Structure formats: C-alpha cells, structure tokens
Amino acid sequence: MKKILLLAAIATALYSCKKLGEGEYEITGTVKGMKTGLVYLEKQNPMGMGPQAIDTVKIVDGKFEIKGKTNEPEIHFLQVDKVNGKIPFILEGGEIQVTVDKDSIFKSKIGGTYSNDEFSKFNDETYKMQKKIQKPAMEFQMKNMPLMQEAQKNNDTVTMNRIRKEYEAIQKPITDYTFGYPKTHPKSFISVLIVQMMVNNPKYSKDVESLYNSFDESLKKTKPGKSIKEGIDAAKKKPAAPVAPMAPAGK
C-alpha cells in the first residue's frame, strides 16, 4: 500500500511539473474577492509615457492565466481592471504564481521563479525597514522643512548639506541594504537593476565594475547588464582631470 501511495505521489509531482521551453512563461494567478474581470499584463513604454498593455486575459472564478515568451528578464506590471495600483514583478521564463489582494494591492504576492522569489523577499525586507523609520523620517521632515526652504531661498549650501546628511543617516538602513544586496546576490535580476543605478552615482561608482564582474553571465546579457558595461567602458575612456600647474617658488 505504501508503494502505491509513493508511486501516486511521484506521478502527481511529474504531472504537475510543466514542460516550458526556453524563455516561455506561464503566469497563474488568483484574485481574492473577485470572480470575474480582466487582468492586463503591462510593460514600461520605451518612450517613457508609462506602462502599456501587451496582453489581456479574463478572470474566471477568481483565477487567471497568462502565457507567452520573453527573450530576457524585465520588470513588468499586472493591472487588475477597476483596481487601484499595479503589481510589479519580473517577467522571465518559468512558472510564476501571483496572489492578488485587490483591497491592498501592495500586499499581493509574487513567486515561483528565482528572481520573483528574491523580488518578494527584497520588497518585504525594505517594507519592514520603511515601517521602522517612517515616524522619525516624518518628524525630521516636519521639523526641517522650513529650514530647508529658507536655506534654498538664501542659497545656504552649508545648511542644505547638513540637513541632507542628517536625513541620509535616518535612511541609512534601507540604503545599506539596497546597495549591499548585489554583493550577496550575483544571480538575482534585482542586483543588476541596483547596480545600474549605481553607475552614475559617485558614492558607489567605484564598486560597479567588481560587482558587474561577479554577476552570473545571464545577467550580463540583459539590457541593464549591457547598460552597466557601457557605463564602465565610458568611465575608462574619460580623460583624467588636468592637474593644476604648481606656482613658482616664492610666488
């Protein structure tokens, strides 16, 4: 009897494991409290005019399914008709599971593929940190907003820089976690997006090349991966700043 049950379990596992080709994706989702409706799969408009729908499917008995093929991982969005807010996720090959909370869209869950599992963990961690610093950040802003406005009016850079540094200290846990993430996640698509932001930031640009070199080869082939490489190459081609000539002795 035990052997029969074991064979049945193996058969079920094999049956449930779908065969998807290279780059093929299957998004299966449920929408709590909604039996029918529409779900839009959206991607960022290349002209910078906001997300645009690339696929539309129906919700049937609270469930929906979207199938397709993609050449590489990219940030996409799910928009449920008549529901405020969009669900960001990483569209990539594999089986992606979505649980939509239509009443609190930010509580929706995404998973099933490595990058989306990591995306969920990353978002959960940063959300916890944001909750912790929300009160002190708000108090700081209320206290220093008039000072900042006055400093801007008077072009008081000393005061403006002081306020910015103090606010950065409050935000430091999130900043450290975000920019430290790529060091420990060389295979996560989130890492390549973060390093792309670091390229033109003088504070972090010195770490870009070493982080890029640590990436999995699949990440280097993505659009943001290629963008990082272009930034590294461009930085190497920049001429060094000219050194001011020394004044003659005694002058």
Coordinates of N, CA and C in Angstrom, one line a residue:
M1 N 0.8 -1.2 0.0 CA 0.0 0.0 0.0 C 0.9 1.3 0.0
K2 N 1.9 1.2 0.8 CA 2.8 2.4 0.9 C 3.5 2.7 -0.5
K3 N 3.8 1.5 -1.2 CA 4.5 1.7 -2.5 C 3.5 2.3 -3.5
I4 N 2.2 1.9 -3.4 CA 1.2 2.5 -4.3 C 1.1 4.0 -4.1
L5 N 1.0 4.4 -2.8 CA 0.9 5.8 -2.4 C 2.1 6.6 -2.9
L6 N 3.3 6.0 -2.8 CA 4.5 6.6 -3.2 C 4.5 6.9 -4.7
L7 N 4.1 5.8 -5.5 CA 4.1 6.0 -6.9 C 3.1 7.0 -7.3
A8 N 1.9 7.1 -6.6 CA 0.9 8.1 -6.9 C 1.4 9.5 -6.7
A9 N 2.2 9.6 -5.6 CA 2.7 11.0 -5.3 C 3.8 11.4 -6.3
I10 N 4.6 10.4 -6.8 CA 5.6 10.7 -7.8 C 4.9 11.1 -9.1
A11 N 3.9 10.3 -9.5 CA 3.1 10.6 -10.7 C 2.5 12.0 -10.7
T12 N 1.9 12.4 -9.5 CA 1.3 13.7 -9.4 C 2.3 14.8 -9.5
A13 N 3.5 14.6 -8.9 CA 4.6 15.6 -9.0 C 5.1 15.8 -10.4
L14 N 5.2 14.6 -11.1 CA 5.7 14.7 -12.5 C 4.6 15.4 -13.4
Y15 N 3.4 15.1 -13.1 CA 2.3 15.7 -13.9 C 2.2 17.2 -13.7
S16 N 2.4 17.6 -12.5 CA 2.3 19.0 -12.1 C 3.4 19.8 -12.6
C17 N 4.6 19.2 -12.9 CA 5.8 19.9 -13.4 C 5.6 20.1 -14.9
K18 N 5.2 21.3 -15.3 CA 5.0 21.5 -16.7 C 6.3 21.7 -17.5
K19 N 6.3 21.3 -18.7 CA 7.5 21.4 -19.6 C 7.4 22.8 -20.3
L20 N 8.2 23.7 -20.0 CA 8.2 25.0 -20.6 C 9.5 25.1 -21.4
G21 N 9.4 25.7 -22.6 CA 10.6 25.9 -23.4 C 11.4 27.1 -23.0
E22 N 12.5 27.3 -23.6 CA 13.4 28.4 -23.3 C 12.7 29.7 -23.4
G23 N 12.7 30.5 -22.3 CA 12.0 31.8 -22.4 C 10.5 31.8 -22.2
E24 N 9.9 30.6 -22.2 CA 8.4 30.6 -22.1 C 8.0 30.8 -20.6
Y25 N 6.9 31.6 -20.5 CA 6.4 31.8 -19.1 C 5.0 31.5 -19.0
E26 N 4.6 31.1 -17.8 CA 3.2 30.8 -17.5 C 2.8 31.5 -16.2
I27 N 2.0 32.5 -16.2 CA 1.6 33.2 -15.0 C 0.2 32.7 -14.6
T28 N 0.2 32.1 -13.4 CA -1.1 31.7 -12.9 C -1.4 32.5 -11.7
G29 N -2.6 33.1 -11.6 CA -3.0 34.0 -10.5 C -4.4 33.8 -10.0
T30 N -4.5 34.2 -8.7 CA -5.8 34.3 -8.1 C -6.1 35.7 -7.6
V31 N -7.3 36.1 -7.7 CA -7.7 37.4 -7.2 C -8.7 37.3 -6.1
K32 N -8.3 37.6 -4.9 CA -9.2 37.5 -3.7 C -10.4 38.4 -3.9
G33 N -11.6 37.8 -3.7 CA -12.8 38.6 -3.7 C -13.3 39.1 -5.1
M34 N -12.8 38.5 -6.1 CA -13.2 38.9 -7.5 C -13.4 37.6 -8.3
K35 N -14.6 37.3 -8.7 CA -14.9 36.2 -9.5 C -14.6 36.4 -11.0
T36 N -15.0 37.5 -11.5 CA -14.8 37.8 -13.0 C -14.1 39.2 -13.1
G37 N -13.6 39.4 -14.3 CA -12.9 40.7 -14.6 C -11.8 40.5 -15.6
L38 N -11.0 41.5 -15.7 CA -9.9 41.5 -16.6 C -8.5 41.8 -15.9
V39 N -7.5 41.2 -16.4 CA -6.1 41.4 -16.0 C -5.3 41.8 -17.2
Y40 N -4.5 42.9 -17.0 CA -3.7 43.4 -18.1 C -2.2 43.2 -17.7
L41 N -1.5 42.6 -18.6 CA 0.0 42.5 -18.5 C 0.6 43.7 -19.2
E42 N 1.4 44.5 -18.4 CA 1.9 45.7 -18.9 C 3.4 45.8 -18.8
K43 N 4.0 46.5 -19.7 CA 5.5 46.8 -19.6 C 5.7 48.3 -19.8
Q44 N 6.8 48.7 -19.4 CA 7.2 50.1 -19.4 C 7.3 50.6 -20.9
N45 N 6.6 51.7 -21.2 CA 6.7 52.2 -22.5 C 8.1 52.7 -22.8
P46 N 8.7 52.3 -23.9 CA 10.1 52.8 -24.2 C 10.2 54.3 -24.4
M47 N 9.1 54.9 -24.7 CA 9.1 56.4 -24.8 C 9.0 57.1 -23.5
G48 N 8.9 56.4 -22.4 CA 8.7 56.9 -21.1 C 7.4 57.5 -20.8
M49 N 6.3 57.0 -21.4 CA 5.0 57.5 -21.2 C 4.1 56.6 -20.3
G50 N 4.8 55.9 -19.5 CA 4.1 55.0 -18.5 C 3.9 53.6 -19.1
P51 N 3.4 52.7 -18.3 CA 3.2 51.3 -18.7 C 2.2 51.2 -19.9
Q52 N 2.4 50.2 -20.7 CA 1.4 49.9 -21.8 C 1.0 48.4 -21.8
A53 N -0.2 48.1 -22.1 CA -0.7 46.8 -22.0 C -0.2 46.0 -23.2
I54 N 0.3 44.8 -22.9 CA 0.8 43.9 -24.0 C 0.0 42.6 -24.1
D55 N -0.9 42.4 -23.1 CA -1.7 41.2 -23.1 C -2.9 41.4 -22.1
T56 N -4.0 40.8 -22.5 CA -5.2 41.0 -21.6 C -5.9 39.6 -21.5
V57 N -6.2 39.2 -20.3 CA -6.9 37.9 -20.0 C -8.1 38.1 -19.1
K58 N -9.0 37.1 -19.1 CA -10.1 37.2 -18.3 C -9.9 36.5 -16.9
I59 N -10.6 37.0 -15.9 CA -10.6 36.3 -14.6 C -11.8 35.4 -14.6
V60 N -11.6 34.1 -14.4 CA -12.7 33.2 -14.4 C -12.7 32.5 -13.0
D61 N -13.8 32.6 -12.3 CA -13.9 32.0 -10.9 C -12.7 32.4 -10.0
G62 N -12.3 33.7 -10.2 CA -11.3 34.2 -9.3 C -9.8 33.9 -9.8
K63 N -9.7 33.2 -10.9 CA -8.4 32.8 -11.4 C -8.1 33.3 -12.8
F64 N -6.8 33.5 -13.1 CA -6.4 33.9 -14.5 C -5.1 33.2 -14.8
E65 N -4.8 33.2 -16.1 CA -3.6 32.6 -16.6 C -3.1 33.4 -17.8
I66 N -1.8 33.6 -17.8 CA -1.2 34.4 -19.0 C 0.0 33.6 -19.4
K67 N 0.1 33.3 -20.7 CA 1.2 32.5 -21.3 C 1.9 33.3 -22.4
G68 N 3.2 33.1 -22.5 CA 3.9 33.8 -23.6 C 5.4 33.4 -23.5
K69 N 6.2 34.3 -24.2 CA 7.6 34.0 -24.3 C 8.3 35.3 -24.2
T70 N 9.4 35.3 -23.5 CA 10.3 36.5 -23.4 C 11.7 36.2 -23.7
N71 N 12.4 37.2 -24.2 CA 13.8 37.0 -24.5 C 14.8 37.1 -23.3
E72 N 14.3 37.9 -22.3 CA 15.2 38.1 -21.2 C 14.3 38.7 -20.0
P73 N 14.8 38.6 -18.8 CA 14.0 39.1 -17.7 C 13.8 40.6 -17.8
E74 N 12.6 41.1 -17.4 CA 12.3 42.5 -17.4 C 11.3 42.8 -16.4
I75 N 11.3 44.0 -15.9 CA 10.2 44.4 -15.0 C 8.9 44.6 -15.8
H76 N 7.9 44.0 -15.3 CA 6.5 44.2 -15.9 C 5.5 44.5 -14.8
F77 N 4.3 44.7 -15.1 CA 3.3 45.0 -14.2 C 2.0 44.2 -14.5
L78 N 1.2 43.9 -13.4 CA -0.1 43.4 -13.6 C -1.1 44.4 -13.1
Q79 N -2.1 44.7 -13.9 CA -3.1 45.6 -13.6 C -4.5 44.9 -13.6
V80 N -5.2 44.9 -12.5 CA -6.5 44.3 -12.5 C -7.5 45.4 -12.8
D81 N -8.4 45.2 -13.7 CA -9.4 46.2 -14.1 C -10.2 46.6 -12.9
K82 N -10.3 48.0 -12.8 CA -11.1 48.6 -11.7 C -10.5 48.5 -10.3
V83 N -9.2 48.1 -10.3 CA -8.5 48.1 -9.0 C -7.3 49.1 -9.0
N84 N -7.2 49.9 -8.0 CA -6.1 50.9 -7.9 C -4.8 50.2 -7.7
G85 N -3.8 50.7 -8.4 CA -2.4 50.2 -8.2 C -2.1 49.1 -9.1
K86 N -0.8 48.9 -9.3 CA -0.2 47.9 -10.2 C 0.7 47.0 -9.4
I87 N 0.9 45.8 -9.9 CA 1.8 44.8 -9.2 C 3.0 44.7 -10.0
P88 N 4.2 45.2 -9.5 CA 5.4 45.0 -10.3 C 5.9 43.6 -10.1
F89 N 6.5 43.0 -11.1 CA 7.1 41.7 -11.0 C 8.1 41.5 -12.1
I90 N 8.9 40.4 -12.1 CA 9.9 40.2 -13.1 C 9.4 39.1 -14.1
L91 N 9.1 39.6 -15.3 CA 8.7 38.6 -16.3 C 9.9 37.9 -16.9
E92 N 9.9 36.6 -16.7 CA 11.0 35.7 -17.1 C 10.5 34.3 -17.4
G93 N 11.3 33.5 -18.0 CA 10.9 32.2 -18.3 C 10.6 31.4 -17.0
G94 N 9.5 30.6 -17.0 CA 9.2 29.8 -15.9 C 7.7 29.9 -15.5
E95 N 7.4 29.2 -14.4 CA 6.0 29.3 -13.8 C 6.0 30.3 -12.7
I96 N 5.2 31.4 -12.9 CA 5.1 32.5 -12.0 C 3.7 32.4 -11.3
Q97 N 3.7 32.5 -10.0 CA 2.4 32.4 -9.3 C 2.2 33.8 -8.7
V98 N 0.9 34.2 -8.8 CA 0.5 35.5 -8.3 C -0.8 35.4 -7.4
T99 N -0.8 36.0 -6.3 CA -2.0 36.1 -5.4 C -2.3 37.6 -5.3
V100 N -3.3 38.0 -5.9 CA -3.7 39.5 -5.9 C -4.6 39.8 -4.8
D101 N -4.2 40.8 -4.0 CA -5.0 41.4 -2.9 C -5.6 42.7 -3.5
K102 N -6.8 42.6 -4.0 CA -7.4 43.8 -4.7 C -7.6 45.0 -3.7
D103 N -7.8 44.7 -2.4 CA -8.1 45.7 -1.4 C -6.8 46.4 -1.0
S104 N -5.7 45.7 -1.0 CA -4.4 46.3 -0.6 C -3.4 45.7 -1.6
I105 N -3.3 46.3 -2.8 CA -2.5 45.8 -3.9 C -1.1 45.5 -3.5
F106 N -0.5 46.3 -2.6 CA 0.9 46.2 -2.2 C 1.1 44.9 -1.4
K107 N 0.0 44.3 -0.9 CA 0.2 43.0 -0.2 C 0.1 41.8 -1.1
S108 N -0.1 42.0 -2.4 CA -0.1 40.9 -3.3 C 1.2 40.1 -3.3
K109 N 1.1 38.9 -3.6 CA 2.3 38.0 -3.5 C 2.7 37.5 -4.9
I110 N 4.0 37.5 -5.2 CA 4.6 37.0 -6.4 C 5.6 36.0 -6.1
G111 N 5.7 34.9 -6.9 CA 6.8 33.9 -6.6 C 6.8 32.9 -7.7
G112 N 7.5 31.8 -7.5 CA 7.5 30.7 -8.4 C 8.8 30.6 -9.2
T113 N 9.5 31.8 -9.5 CA 10.8 31.7 -10.2 C 11.8 32.4 -9.3
Y114 N 13.0 32.1 -9.5 CA 14.1 32.6 -8.6 C 14.0 34.1 -8.4
S115 N 14.0 34.8 -9.6 CA 14.0 36.3 -9.5 C 12.8 36.9 -8.8
N116 N 11.6 36.3 -9.0 CA 10.4 36.8 -8.3 C 10.4 36.4 -6.9
D117 N 10.9 35.2 -6.5 CA 11.0 34.9 -5.1 C 12.0 35.9 -4.4
E118 N 13.1 36.3 -5.0 CA 14.0 37.2 -4.5 C 13.4 38.6 -4.4
F119 N 12.6 39.0 -5.5 CA 12.0 40.3 -5.5 C 11.0 40.4 -4.3
S120 N 10.3 39.4 -4.0 CA 9.3 39.4 -2.9 C 10.1 39.6 -1.6
K121 N 11.2 38.8 -1.4 CA 12.0 38.9 -0.2 C 12.5 40.3 -0.1
F122 N 13.1 40.9 -1.2 CA 13.6 42.2 -1.1 C 12.6 43.2 -0.7
N123 N 11.4 43.1 -1.4 CA 10.3 44.1 -1.0 C 9.9 44.0 0.4
D124 N 9.8 42.7 0.9 CA 9.3 42.5 2.3 C 10.3 43.1 3.2
E125 N 11.6 42.9 3.0 CA 12.6 43.5 3.9 C 12.7 45.0 3.9
T126 N 12.6 45.6 2.7 CA 12.6 47.1 2.6 C 11.3 47.6 3.2
Y127 N 10.2 46.9 3.1 CA 9.0 47.4 3.7 C 9.1 47.5 5.2
K128 N 9.7 46.4 5.8 CA 9.9 46.4 7.3 C 10.7 47.5 7.7
M129 N 11.8 47.8 7.0 CA 12.7 48.9 7.3 C 12.0 50.3 7.2
Q130 N 11.2 50.4 6.1 CA 10.5 51.7 5.9 C 9.5 51.9 7.1
K131 N 8.8 50.9 7.6 CA 7.9 51.0 8.7 C 8.6 51.5 9.9
K132 N 9.9 51.0 10.1 CA 10.6 51.4 11.3 C 11.0 52.8 11.3
I133 N 11.4 53.3 10.1 CA 11.9 54.7 10.1 C 10.9 55.7 9.7
Q134 N 9.7 55.2 9.4 CA 8.6 56.1 8.9 C 8.4 57.3 9.9
K135 N 8.2 57.0 11.2 CA 7.9 58.0 12.1 C 9.1 59.0 12.3
P136 N 10.3 58.6 12.6 CA 11.4 59.5 12.7 C 11.6 60.3 11.4
A137 N 11.4 59.7 10.2 CA 11.6 60.4 9.0 C 10.6 61.5 8.8
M138 N 9.3 61.2 9.2 CA 8.3 62.2 9.1 C 8.5 63.4 10.0
E139 N 8.9 63.0 11.3 CA 9.2 64.1 12.3 C 10.4 65.0 11.8
F140 N 11.4 64.3 11.2 CA 12.5 65.1 10.7 C 12.1 66.1 9.6
Q141 N 11.3 65.6 8.7 CA 10.8 66.4 7.6 C 10.0 67.6 8.1
M142 N 9.1 67.3 9.0 CA 8.2 68.4 9.5 C 9.1 69.5 10.2
K143 N 10.1 69.0 11.0 CA 10.9 69.9 11.7 C 11.8 70.8 10.9
N144 N 12.4 70.1 9.8 CA 13.4 70.8 9.0 C 13.0 71.3 7.7
M145 N 11.7 71.1 7.3 CA 11.2 71.6 6.0 C 11.3 73.2 5.9
P146 N 10.9 73.9 7.0 CA 11.0 75.4 6.9 C 12.5 75.8 6.8
L147 N 13.4 75.1 7.5 CA 14.8 75.4 7.5 C 15.4 75.2 6.1
M148 N 15.0 74.1 5.5 CA 15.5 73.8 4.1 C 15.0 74.8 3.1
Q149 N 13.7 75.2 3.2 CA 13.1 76.2 2.3 C 13.9 77.5 2.5
E150 N 14.2 77.9 3.7 CA 14.9 79.1 4.0 C 16.3 79.1 3.4
A151 N 16.9 77.9 3.6 CA 18.3 77.7 3.1 C 18.4 77.8 1.6
Q152 N 17.4 77.2 1.0 CA 17.3 77.2 -0.5 C 17.1 78.6 -1.0
K153 N 16.3 79.3 -0.3 CA 16.0 80.7 -0.7 C 17.2 81.6 -0.6
N154 N 18.1 81.3 0.4 CA 19.3 82.1 0.7 C 20.5 81.5 0.1
N155 N 20.3 80.4 -0.6 CA 21.4 79.6 -1.2 C 22.5 79.3 -0.2
D156 N 22.0 78.9 1.0 CA 22.8 78.5 2.1 C 23.1 77.0 2.0
T157 N 24.2 76.7 1.2 CA 24.6 75.3 0.9 C 25.0 74.6 2.2
V158 N 25.6 75.3 3.2 CA 26.1 74.6 4.4 C 24.9 74.0 5.1
T159 N 23.8 74.8 5.3 CA 22.6 74.3 6.0 C 21.9 73.2 5.2
M160 N 21.8 73.4 3.8 CA 21.2 72.4 3.0 C 21.9 71.0 3.1
N161 N 23.3 71.1 3.0 CA 24.1 69.8 3.1 C 24.0 69.2 4.4
R162 N 23.9 70.0 5.5 CA 23.8 69.4 6.8 C 22.4 68.7 7.0
I163 N 21.3 69.3 6.5 CA 20.0 68.7 6.6 C 20.0 67.4 5.8
R164 N 20.6 67.4 4.6 CA 20.6 66.2 3.7 C 21.3 65.1 4.4
K165 N 22.5 65.4 5.0 CA 23.3 64.4 5.6 C 22.5 63.7 6.8
E166 N 21.8 64.6 7.6 CA 21.1 64.1 8.7 C 19.9 63.2 8.3
Y167 N 19.3 63.6 7.2 CA 18.2 62.8 6.7 C 18.7 61.4 6.1
E168 N 19.9 61.5 5.4 CA 20.5 60.3 4.9 C 20.8 59.3 6.0
A169 N 21.2 59.8 7.2 CA 21.5 59.0 8.3 C 20.3 58.2 8.8
I170 N 19.1 58.8 8.7 CA 17.9 58.1 9.1 C 17.5 57.0 8.0
Q171 N 17.8 57.3 6.8 CA 17.5 56.4 5.7 C 18.6 55.3 5.5
K172 N 19.7 55.4 6.3 CA 20.9 54.5 6.1 C 20.6 53.0 6.1
P173 N 19.7 52.5 7.0 CA 19.4 51.1 7.0 C 18.9 50.6 5.6
I174 N 18.0 51.3 5.0 CA 17.5 51.0 3.7 C 18.6 51.1 2.6
T175 N 19.3 52.2 2.7 CA 20.4 52.5 1.7 C 21.4 51.4 1.8
D176 N 21.9 51.0 3.0 CA 22.9 50.0 3.1 C 22.4 48.6 2.6
Y177 N 21.1 48.3 2.9 CA 20.6 47.0 2.5 C 20.5 47.0 1.0
T178 N 20.0 48.1 0.4 CA 19.7 48.1 -1.1 C 21.1 48.0 -1.8
F179 N 22.0 48.8 -1.5 CA 23.3 48.8 -2.2 C 24.3 47.7 -1.8
G180 N 23.9 47.1 -0.7 CA 24.7 45.9 -0.3 C 24.2 44.6 -0.9
Y181 N 22.9 44.6 -1.4 CA 22.3 43.5 -1.9 C 23.0 42.8 -3.0
P182 N 23.5 43.5 -4.1 CA 24.2 42.9 -5.2 C 25.4 42.1 -4.8
K183 N 26.1 42.4 -3.6 CA 27.3 41.7 -3.2 C 27.0 40.3 -2.8
T184 N 25.8 40.0 -2.4 CA 25.4 38.7 -1.9 C 24.4 38.0 -2.8
H185 N 24.0 38.6 -3.9 CA 23.0 38.0 -4.8 C 23.5 38.2 -6.3
P186 N 24.5 37.5 -6.7 CA 25.1 37.7 -8.0 C 24.2 37.1 -9.1
K187 N 23.2 36.4 -8.8 CA 22.3 35.8 -9.8 C 20.9 36.4 -9.9
S188 N 20.7 37.4 -9.0 CA 19.4 38.0 -8.9 C 19.2 39.2 -9.9
F189 N 18.1 39.2 -10.6 CA 17.9 40.3 -11.5 C 17.8 41.6 -10.8
I190 N 17.4 41.6 -9.5 CA 17.3 42.8 -8.7 C 18.7 43.4 -8.6
S191 N 19.7 42.6 -8.5 CA 21.1 43.1 -8.4 C 21.5 43.9 -9.6
V192 N 21.2 43.5 -10.8 CA 21.6 44.2 -12.0 C 20.9 45.5 -12.1
L193 N 19.6 45.6 -11.6 CA 18.9 46.8 -11.6 C 19.5 47.8 -10.6
I194 N 19.9 47.3 -9.4 CA 20.5 48.2 -8.4 C 21.9 48.7 -8.9
V195 N 22.7 47.9 -9.5 CA 24.0 48.3 -10.0 C 23.9 49.3 -11.1
Q196 N 22.8 49.1 -11.9 CA 22.6 50.1 -13.0 C 22.4 51.5 -12.4
M197 N 21.7 51.6 -11.2 CA 21.5 52.9 -10.6 C 22.8 53.4 -10.0
M198 N 23.7 52.5 -9.7 CA 25.0 52.9 -9.1 C 26.0 53.5 -10.1
V199 N 25.8 53.2 -11.4 CA 26.8 53.6 -12.4 C 27.2 55.1 -12.3
N200 N 26.1 55.9 -12.3 CA 26.4 57.4 -12.3 C 26.3 58.1 -10.9
N201 N 26.4 57.2 -9.9 CA 26.4 57.8 -8.5 C 27.8 57.8 -8.0
P202 N 28.5 58.9 -7.9 CA 29.9 59.0 -7.4 C 30.2 58.2 -6.1
K203 N 29.1 58.1 -5.3 CA 29.3 57.5 -4.0 C 29.5 56.0 -4.1
Y204 N 29.0 55.4 -5.2 CA 29.0 53.9 -5.4 C 29.7 53.5 -6.7
S205 N 30.0 54.4 -7.5 CA 30.5 54.1 -8.9 C 31.8 53.2 -8.8
K206 N 32.6 53.4 -7.8 CA 33.9 52.7 -7.7 C 33.7 51.2 -7.5
D207 N 32.5 50.8 -7.1 CA 32.2 49.4 -6.8 C 31.5 48.7 -8.0
V208 N 31.1 49.5 -9.0 CA 30.3 49.0 -10.1 C 31.1 47.8 -10.9
E209 N 32.3 48.0 -11.3 CA 33.0 47.1 -12.1 C 33.2 45.7 -11.4
S210 N 33.5 45.7 -10.1 CA 33.7 44.5 -9.4 C 32.4 43.8 -9.2
L211 N 31.3 44.5 -9.0 CA 30.0 43.9 -8.9 C 29.6 43.3 -10.2
Y212 N 29.8 44.0 -11.3 CA 29.5 43.5 -12.6 C 30.2 42.2 -12.9
N213 N 31.5 42.2 -12.6 CA 32.3 41.0 -12.9 C 31.9 39.8 -12.1
S214 N 31.2 40.0 -10.9 CA 30.7 38.9 -10.1 C 29.4 38.4 -10.5
F215 N 28.7 39.1 -11.5 CA 27.4 38.7 -11.9 C 27.5 37.3 -12.7
D216 N 26.4 36.6 -12.6 CA 26.2 35.5 -13.4 C 26.1 35.9 -14.9
E217 N 26.6 35.1 -15.8 CA 26.7 35.5 -17.2 C 25.3 35.9 -17.8
S218 N 24.3 35.2 -17.3 CA 22.9 35.5 -17.8 C 22.5 37.0 -17.5
L219 N 23.0 37.5 -16.4 CA 22.6 38.9 -16.0 C 23.4 39.9 -16.9
K220 N 24.6 39.5 -17.3 CA 25.4 40.4 -18.1 C 24.8 40.6 -19.5
K221 N 24.0 39.6 -19.9 CA 23.4 39.7 -21.3 C 22.1 40.5 -21.3
T222 N 21.6 40.9 -20.2 CA 20.3 41.6 -20.1 C 20.5 43.1 -20.5
K223 N 19.5 43.8 -20.8 CA 19.6 45.2 -21.2 C 20.3 46.0 -20.1
P224 N 19.8 45.9 -18.8 CA 20.6 46.6 -17.8 C 22.0 46.2 -17.6
G225 N 22.3 44.9 -17.8 CA 23.6 44.4 -17.8 C 24.5 45.0 -18.8
K226 N 24.0 45.1 -20.0 CA 24.7 45.8 -21.1 C 24.9 47.3 -20.9
S227 N 23.9 47.9 -20.3 CA 24.0 49.3 -19.9 C 25.1 49.6 -18.9
I228 N 25.2 48.6 -17.9 CA 26.3 48.8 -16.9 C 27.7 48.7 -17.6
K229 N 27.8 47.7 -18.5 CA 29.1 47.5 -19.2 C 29.4 48.8 -20.0
E230 N 28.5 49.4 -20.7 CA 28.7 50.6 -21.4 C 29.2 51.7 -20.5
G231 N 28.5 51.8 -19.3 CA 28.9 52.8 -18.3 C 30.4 52.6 -17.8
I232 N 30.7 51.3 -17.6 CA 32.1 51.0 -17.2 C 33.1 51.4 -18.3
D233 N 32.8 51.1 -19.5 CA 33.7 51.4 -20.6 C 33.8 52.9 -20.8
A234 N 32.7 53.6 -20.7 CA 32.7 55.0 -20.9 C 33.5 55.7 -19.8
A235 N 33.4 55.2 -18.6 CA 34.2 55.8 -17.5 C 35.7 55.6 -17.7
K236 N 36.1 54.5 -18.3 CA 37.5 54.2 -18.5 C 38.1 55.1 -19.6
K237 N 37.2 55.6 -20.5 CA 37.6 56.4 -21.7 C 37.7 57.9 -21.3
K238 N 37.1 58.3 -20.2 CA 37.1 59.7 -19.8 C 38.6 60.1 -19.5
P239 N 39.0 61.2 -20.0 CA 40.3 61.7 -19.7 C 40.5 62.1 -18.3
A240 N 41.6 61.9 -17.7 CA 41.8 62.3 -16.3 C 41.8 63.8 -16.2
A241 N 41.3 64.3 -15.1 CA 41.2 65.7 -14.8 C 42.6 66.3 -14.8
P242 N 42.8 67.5 -15.6 CA 44.1 68.1 -15.6 C 44.6 68.6 -14.3
V243 N 45.9 68.4 -14.0 CA 46.4 68.8 -12.7 C 46.9 70.2 -12.9
A244 N 46.5 71.1 -11.9 CA 46.9 72.5 -12.0 C 48.4 72.6 -11.8
P245 N 49.0 73.5 -12.6 CA 50.5 73.6 -12.5 C 50.9 74.2 -11.2
M246 N 52.0 73.8 -10.7 CA 52.5 74.4 -9.4 C 53.0 75.8 -9.6
A247 N 52.6 76.6 -8.6 CA 53.1 78.0 -8.7 C 54.6 78.0 -8.4
P248 N 55.3 78.9 -9.1 CA 56.8 79.1 -8.9 C 57.1 79.4 -7.4
A249 N 58.2 78.9 -6.9 CA 58.6 79.1 -5.5 C 58.7 80.6 -5.2
G250 N 58.2 80.9 -4.1 CA 58.3 82.3 -3.7 C 57.2 83.2 -4.1
K251 N 56.3 82.7 -5.0 CA 55.2 83.5 -5.5 C 54.0 83.4 -4.6

